[in-house]
PDB file of C-alpha atoms in Angstrom:
ATOM      1  CA  UNK A   1      93.952   3.086  13.533  1.00  0.00           C
ATOM      2  CA  UNK A   2      93.418   4.016  17.185  1.00  0.00           C
ATOM      3  CA  UNK A   3      94.448   0.539  18.368  1.00  0.00           C
ATOM      4  CA  UNK A   4      97.529   0.655  16.138  1.00  0.00           C
ATOM      5  CA  UNK A   5      98.506   3.998  17.659  1.00  0.00           C
ATOM      6  CA  UNK A   6      98.011   2.531  21.135  1.00  0.00           C
ATOM      7  CA  UNK A   7     100.518  -0.219  20.342  1.00  0.00           C
ATOM      8  CA  UNK A   8     103.010   2.305  18.979  1.00  0.00           C
ATOM      9  CA  UNK A   9     102.729   4.227  22.239  1.00  0.00           C
ATOM     10  CA  UNK A  10     102.944   1.107  24.416  1.00  0.00           C
ATOM     11  CA  UNK A  11     104.264  -2.074  22.791  1.00  0.00           C
ATOM     12  CA  UNK A  12     103.156  -4.264  25.719  1.00  0.00           C
ATOM     13  CA  UNK A  13      99.507  -3.113  25.583  1.00  0.00           C
ATOM     14  CA  UNK A  14      98.054  -6.498  24.643  1.00  0.00           C
ATOM     15  CA  UNK A  15      94.359  -5.418  24.896  1.00  0.00           C
ATOM     16  CA  UNK A  16      94.884  -3.430  21.677  1.00  0.00           C
ATOM     17  CA  UNK A  17      95.695  -6.664  19.815  1.00  0.00           C
ATOM     18  CA  UNK A  18      92.749  -8.404  21.493  1.00  0.00           C
ATOM     19  CA  UNK A  19      90.258  -5.742  20.434  1.00  0.00           C
ATOM     20  CA  UNK A  20      91.732  -5.536  16.945  1.00  0.00           C
ATOM     21  CA  UNK A  21      91.117  -9.268  16.666  1.00  0.00           C
ATOM     22  CA  UNK A  22      87.572  -8.971  17.979  1.00  0.00           C
ATOM     23  CA  UNK A  23      86.767  -6.332  15.352  1.00  0.00           C
ATOM     24  CA  UNK A  24      88.217  -8.557  12.627  1.00  0.00           C
ATOM     25  CA  UNK A  25      86.307 -11.566  13.932  1.00  0.00           C
ATOM     26  CA  UNK A  26      83.073  -9.569  13.878  1.00  0.00           C
ATOM     27  CA  UNK A  27      83.710  -9.085  10.148  1.00  0.00           C
ATOM     28  CA  UNK A  28      84.418 -12.834   9.708  1.00  0.00           C
ATOM     29  CA  UNK A  29      88.089 -12.128   8.938  1.00  0.00           C
ATOM     30  CA  UNK A  30      89.139 -15.140  10.980  1.00  0.00           C
ATOM     31  CA  UNK A  31      92.712 -15.431   9.675  1.00  0.00           C
ATOM     32  CA  UNK A  32      93.761 -11.902  10.650  1.00  0.00           C
ATOM     33  CA  UNK A  33      91.742 -12.151  13.865  1.00  0.00           C
ATOM     34  CA  UNK A  34      93.662 -15.283  14.850  1.00  0.00           C
ATOM     35  CA  UNK A  35      96.947 -13.473  14.158  1.00  0.00           C
ATOM     36  CA  UNK A  36      95.889 -10.592  16.411  1.00  0.00           C
ATOM     37  CA  UNK A  37      94.879 -12.940  19.241  1.00  0.00           C
ATOM     38  CA  UNK A  38      98.196 -14.762  18.916  1.00  0.00           C
ATOM     39  CA  UNK A  39     100.059 -11.456  19.127  1.00  0.00           C
ATOM     40  CA  UNK A  40      98.119 -10.596  22.303  1.00  0.00           C
ATOM     41  CA  UNK A  41      99.106 -13.957  23.793  1.00  0.00           C
ATOM     42  CA  UNK A  42     102.733 -13.467  22.768  1.00  0.00           C
ATOM     43  CA  UNK A  43     102.765 -10.221  24.778  1.00  0.00           C
ATOM     44  CA  UNK A  44     100.807 -11.749  27.668  1.00  0.00           C
ATOM     45  CA  UNK A  45     100.536 -15.576  27.708  1.00  0.00           C
ATOM     46  CA  UNK A  46      98.130 -15.289  30.669  1.00  0.00           C
ATOM     47  CA  UNK A  47      95.590 -13.179  28.755  1.00  0.00           C
ATOM     48  CA  UNK A  48      92.559 -15.382  29.365  1.00  0.00           C
ATOM     49  CA  UNK A  49      90.349 -13.060  27.300  1.00  0.00           C
ATOM     50  CA  UNK A  50      92.549 -13.665  24.226  1.00  0.00           C
ATOM     51  CA  UNK A  51      92.230 -17.421  24.713  1.00  0.00           C
ATOM     52  CA  UNK A  52      88.453 -17.057  24.853  1.00  0.00           C
ATOM     53  CA  UNK A  53      88.540 -14.991  21.663  1.00  0.00           C
ATOM     54  CA  UNK A  54      90.504 -17.726  19.892  1.00  0.00           C
ATOM     55  CA  UNK A  55      87.901 -20.217  21.055  1.00  0.00           C
ATOM     56  CA  UNK A  56      85.100 -17.983  19.766  1.00  0.00           C
ATOM     57  CA  UNK A  57      86.760 -17.959  16.341  1.00  0.00           C
ATOM     58  CA  UNK A  58      86.804 -21.766  16.354  1.00  0.00           C
ATOM     59  CA  UNK A  59      83.183 -21.836  17.476  1.00  0.00           C
ATOM     60  CA  UNK A  60      82.221 -19.815  14.379  1.00  0.00           C
ATOM     61  CA  UNK A  61      83.582 -22.732  12.342  1.00  0.00           C
ATOM     62  CA  UNK A  62      81.747 -25.261  14.562  1.00  0.00           C
ATOM     63  CA  UNK A  63      85.071 -26.641  15.821  1.00  0.00           C
ATOM     64  CA  UNK A  64      83.622 -27.446  19.217  1.00  0.00           C
ATOM     65  CA  UNK A  65      86.592 -29.431  20.525  1.00  0.00           C
ATOM     66  CA  UNK A  66      89.101 -26.653  19.881  1.00  0.00           C
ATOM     67  CA  UNK A  67      86.705 -24.027  21.261  1.00  0.00           C
ATOM     68  CA  UNK A  68      86.284 -26.032  24.458  1.00  0.00           C
ATOM     69  CA  UNK A  69      90.058 -26.449  24.787  1.00  0.00           C
ATOM     70  CA  UNK A  70      90.530 -22.675  24.696  1.00  0.00           C
ATOM     71  CA  UNK A  71      87.712 -22.201  27.214  1.00  0.00           C
ATOM     72  CA  UNK A  72      89.426 -24.666  29.559  1.00  0.00           C
ATOM     73  CA  UNK A  73      92.800 -22.922  29.184  1.00  0.00           C
ATOM     74  CA  UNK A  74      91.194 -19.571  29.996  1.00  0.00           C
ATOM     75  CA  UNK A  75      89.379 -20.992  33.028  1.00  0.00           C
ATOM     76  CA  UNK A  76      92.646 -22.374  34.404  1.00  0.00           C
ATOM     77  CA  UNK A  77      93.915 -18.794  34.430  1.00  0.00           C
ATOM     78  CA  UNK A  78      90.665 -17.264  35.725  1.00  0.00           C
ATOM     79  CA  UNK A  79      87.973 -19.735  36.862  1.00  0.00           C
ATOM     80  CA  UNK A  80      85.428 -16.909  37.266  1.00  0.00           C
ATOM     81  CA  UNK A  81      85.849 -15.285  33.862  1.00  0.00           C
ATOM     82  CA  UNK A  82      82.293 -14.887  32.474  1.00  0.00           C
ATOM     83  CA  UNK A  83      83.491 -14.842  28.853  1.00  0.00           C
ATOM     84  CA  UNK A  84      85.193 -18.222  29.303  1.00  0.00           C
ATOM     85  CA  UNK A  85      82.180 -19.701  31.075  1.00  0.00           C
ATOM     86  CA  UNK A  86      79.907 -18.451  28.291  1.00  0.00           C
ATOM     87  CA  UNK A  87      82.202 -19.976  25.658  1.00  0.00           C
ATOM     88  CA  UNK A  88      82.024 -23.312  27.435  1.00  0.00           C
ATOM     89  CA  UNK A  89      78.223 -22.967  27.626  1.00  0.00           C
ATOM     90  CA  UNK A  90      78.094 -22.170  23.884  1.00  0.00           C
ATOM     91  CA  UNK A  91      79.964 -25.382  23.150  1.00  0.00           C
ATOM     92  CA  UNK A  92      77.426 -27.361  25.192  1.00  0.00           C
ATOM     93  CA  UNK A  93      74.506 -25.572  23.517  1.00  0.00           C
ATOM     94  CA  UNK A  94      76.017 -26.232  20.102  1.00  0.00           C
ATOM     95  CA  UNK A  95      76.393 -29.938  20.798  1.00  0.00           C
ATOM     96  CA  UNK A  96      72.933 -30.266  22.339  1.00  0.00           C
ATOM     97  CA  UNK A  97      74.040 -30.840  25.933  1.00  0.00           C
ATOM     98  CA  UNK A  98      71.575 -28.370  27.436  1.00  0.00           C
ATOM     99  CA  UNK A  99      71.870 -29.601  31.034  1.00  0.00           C
ATOM    100  CA  UNK A 100      75.647 -29.061  30.983  1.00  0.00           C
ATOM    101  CA  UNK A 101      75.151 -25.638  29.388  1.00  0.00           C
ATOM    102  CA  UNK A 102      72.746 -24.573  32.136  1.00  0.00           C
ATOM    103  CA  UNK A 103      75.192 -25.688  34.817  1.00  0.00           C
ATOM    104  CA  UNK A 104      77.958 -23.527  33.346  1.00  0.00           C
ATOM    105  CA  UNK A 105      75.580 -20.598  32.787  1.00  0.00           C
ATOM    106  CA  UNK A 106      74.665 -20.756  36.478  1.00  0.00           C
ATOM    107  CA  UNK A 107      78.362 -20.321  37.300  1.00  0.00           C
ATOM    108  CA  UNK A 108      78.578 -17.265  35.029  1.00  0.00           C
ATOM    109  CA  UNK A 109      75.449 -15.760  36.593  1.00  0.00           C
ATOM    110  CA  UNK A 110      76.928 -16.332  40.050  1.00  0.00           C
ATOM    111  CA  UNK A 111      79.691 -13.911  39.003  1.00  0.00           C
ATOM    112  CA  UNK A 112      77.249 -11.368  37.518  1.00  0.00           C
ATOM    113  CA  UNK A 113      73.510 -12.099  37.915  1.00  0.00           C
ATOM    114  CA  UNK A 114      72.549  -9.100  35.747  1.00  0.00           C
ATOM    115  CA  UNK A 115      74.603  -9.990  32.687  1.00  0.00           C
ATOM    116  CA  UNK A 116      72.321  -9.996  29.612  1.00  0.00           C
ATOM    117  CA  UNK A 117      74.771 -12.192  27.665  1.00  0.00           C
ATOM    118  CA  UNK A 118      74.656 -14.964  30.273  1.00  0.00           C
ATOM    119  CA  UNK A 119      70.905 -14.592  30.820  1.00  0.00           C
ATOM    120  CA  UNK A 120      70.408 -14.950  27.059  1.00  0.00           C
ATOM    121  CA  UNK A 121      72.151 -18.313  27.085  1.00  0.00           C
ATOM    122  CA  UNK A 122      69.989 -19.433  30.002  1.00  0.00           C
ATOM    123  CA  UNK A 123      66.922 -18.420  27.983  1.00  0.00           C
ATOM    124  CA  UNK A 124      68.185 -20.172  24.846  1.00  0.00           C
ATOM    125  CA  UNK A 125      68.740 -23.388  26.780  1.00  0.00           C
ATOM    126  CA  UNK A 126      65.154 -23.192  28.079  1.00  0.00           C
ATOM    127  CA  UNK A 127      63.830 -22.624  24.549  1.00  0.00           C
ATOM    128  CA  UNK A 128      65.803 -25.530  23.133  1.00  0.00           C
ATOM    129  CA  UNK A 129      64.509 -27.785  25.929  1.00  0.00           C
ATOM    130  CA  UNK A 130      60.976 -26.538  25.114  1.00  0.00           C
ATOM    131  CA  UNK A 131      60.660 -25.189  28.639  1.00  0.00           C
ATOM    132  CA  UNK A 132      58.256 -22.271  28.135  1.00  0.00           C
ATOM    133  CA  UNK A 133      57.921 -21.626  31.870  1.00  0.00           C
ATOM    134  CA  UNK A 134      61.702 -21.503  32.296  1.00  0.00           C
ATOM    135  CA  UNK A 135      62.024 -19.082  29.378  1.00  0.00           C
ATOM    136  CA  UNK A 136      59.343 -16.816  30.857  1.00  0.00           C
ATOM    137  CA  UNK A 137      61.187 -16.788  34.180  1.00  0.00           C
ATOM    138  CA  UNK A 138      64.412 -15.662  32.499  1.00  0.00           C
ATOM    139  CA  UNK A 139      62.571 -12.925  30.593  1.00  0.00           C
ATOM    140  CA  UNK A 140      61.138 -11.710  33.914  1.00  0.00           C
ATOM    141  CA  UNK A 141      64.682 -11.629  35.359  1.00  0.00           C
ATOM    142  CA  UNK A 142      65.950  -9.628  32.385  1.00  0.00           C
ATOM    143  CA  UNK A 143      63.108  -7.135  32.587  1.00  0.00           C
ATOM    144  CA  UNK A 144      64.195  -6.369  36.153  1.00  0.00           C
ATOM    145  CA  UNK A 145      67.688  -5.561  34.883  1.00  0.00           C
ATOM    146  CA  UNK A 146      66.834  -3.395  31.871  1.00  0.00           C
ATOM    147  CA  UNK A 147      63.813  -1.814  30.251  1.00  0.00           C
ATOM    148  CA  UNK A 148      65.170  -2.414  26.735  1.00  0.00           C
ATOM    149  CA  UNK A 149      66.834  -5.868  26.627  1.00  0.00           C
ATOM    150  CA  UNK A 150      67.870  -5.684  22.985  1.00  0.00           C
ATOM    151  CA  UNK A 151      71.251  -7.293  23.661  1.00  0.00           C
ATOM    152  CA  UNK A 152      69.482 -10.144  25.467  1.00  0.00           C
ATOM    153  CA  UNK A 153      67.161 -10.926  22.550  1.00  0.00           C
ATOM    154  CA  UNK A 154      70.007 -10.559  20.039  1.00  0.00           C
ATOM    155  CA  UNK A 155      72.031 -13.200  21.897  1.00  0.00           C
ATOM    156  CA  UNK A 156      68.984 -15.463  22.268  1.00  0.00           C
ATOM    157  CA  UNK A 157      68.425 -15.228  18.506  1.00  0.00           C
ATOM    158  CA  UNK A 158      72.054 -16.046  17.735  1.00  0.00           C
ATOM    159  CA  UNK A 159      72.003 -19.095  19.964  1.00  0.00           C
ATOM    160  CA  UNK A 160      68.774 -20.545  18.561  1.00  0.00           C
ATOM    161  CA  UNK A 161      69.948 -19.813  15.005  1.00  0.00           C
ATOM    162  CA  UNK A 162      73.034 -21.948  15.678  1.00  0.00           C
ATOM    163  CA  UNK A 163      70.611 -24.816  16.429  1.00  0.00           C
ATOM    164  CA  UNK A 164      68.787 -24.118  13.128  1.00  0.00           C
ATOM    165  CA  UNK A 165      65.662 -22.715  14.787  1.00  0.00           C
ATOM    166  CA  UNK A 166      65.398 -20.067  12.105  1.00  0.00           C
ATOM    167  CA  UNK A 167      61.781 -19.185  12.868  1.00  0.00           C
ATOM    168  CA  UNK A 168      62.637 -18.266  16.442  1.00  0.00           C
ATOM    169  CA  UNK A 169      65.872 -16.568  15.412  1.00  0.00           C
ATOM    170  CA  UNK A 170      63.950 -14.224  13.107  1.00  0.00           C
ATOM    171  CA  UNK A 171      61.422 -13.520  15.859  1.00  0.00           C
ATOM    172  CA  UNK A 172      64.057 -12.575  18.423  1.00  0.00           C
ATOM    173  CA  UNK A 173      66.212 -10.577  15.989  1.00  0.00           C
ATOM    174  CA  UNK A 174      63.127  -8.482  15.253  1.00  0.00           C
ATOM    175  CA  UNK A 175      62.422  -8.109  18.972  1.00  0.00           C
ATOM    176  CA  UNK A 176      65.996  -6.902  19.538  1.00  0.00           C
ATOM    177  CA  UNK A 177      65.619  -4.391  16.691  1.00  0.00           C
ATOM    178  CA  UNK A 178      62.375  -3.082  18.157  1.00  0.00           C
ATOM    179  CA  UNK A 179      63.878  -2.601  21.604  1.00  0.00           C
ATOM    180  CA  UNK A 180      67.282  -1.220  20.558  1.00  0.00           C
ATOM    181  CA  UNK A 181      66.989   0.129  17.033  1.00  0.00           C
ATOM    182  CA  UNK A 182      70.515   1.596  17.176  1.00  0.00           C
ATOM    183  CA  UNK A 183      72.187  -1.830  17.456  1.00  0.00           C
ATOM    184  CA  UNK A 184      73.763  -2.962  14.180  1.00  0.00           C
ATOM    185  CA  UNK A 185      74.103  -6.625  15.176  1.00  0.00           C
ATOM    186  CA  UNK A 186      70.435  -7.680  15.047  1.00  0.00           C
ATOM    187  CA  UNK A 187      69.844  -5.872  11.726  1.00  0.00           C
ATOM    188  CA  UNK A 188      72.916  -7.424  10.124  1.00  0.00           C
ATOM    189  CA  UNK A 189      72.177 -10.900  11.479  1.00  0.00           C
ATOM    190  CA  UNK A 190      68.539 -10.783  10.392  1.00  0.00           C
ATOM    191  CA  UNK A 191      69.620  -9.721   6.901  1.00  0.00           C
ATOM    192  CA  UNK A 192      72.062 -12.633   6.692  1.00  0.00           C
ATOM    193  CA  UNK A 193      69.427 -15.051   7.989  1.00  0.00           C
ATOM    194  CA  UNK A 194      66.803 -13.920   5.455  1.00  0.00           C
ATOM    195  CA  UNK A 195      69.367 -14.154   2.656  1.00  0.00           C
ATOM    196  CA  UNK A 196      70.190 -17.708   3.748  1.00  0.00           C
ATOM    197  CA  UNK A 197      66.484 -18.566   3.670  1.00  0.00           C
ATOM    198  CA  UNK A 198      66.124 -17.206   0.138  1.00  0.00           C
ATOM    199  CA  UNK A 199      64.096 -14.139   1.133  1.00  0.00           C
ATOM    200  CA  UNK A 200      66.242 -11.807  -0.926  1.00  0.00           C
ATOM    201  CA  UNK A 201      63.843  -8.868  -1.060  1.00  0.00           C
TER     202      UNK A 201
END
């Protein structure tokens, strides 16, 4: 309702459409989310964030080629956009190209070395390469940034779950819940994971 009122007050305020779409995408309403992102791009064709959001929607459906195309379009507009670099890294992680993912993650961390979302992808790549020392180094970096890295562990869990490492996903969702009990994401994702694994109780 607030975002709708924002658009009534200012018809060219494309971030309202972007954030409407992100809320819809969070609820897996991909069709309406895609419409919102398209409306944002109609207002502002150079809205790199909206292109990334469209790519994220495709990534949810494991359409890696389309997701990468949107990441590339966004990076042509803003080569240092962390969201676009993370989307590109997610594509590489999803397809098992961990070396390429780490290269892109390094670019995102060059923009913001303290970003938990980018650090989480670096950690996930280390886990998936079975690099325990590398993972420990990333955890040490994160602990310098925040005393309660719940967002970090939530993103690590999501990335390893995408690679069907359900045991580790459960572990890191629970760690995120312990550190930041107010976050809805880890609780919801753990519930969905347990349901998928047949642990209905």
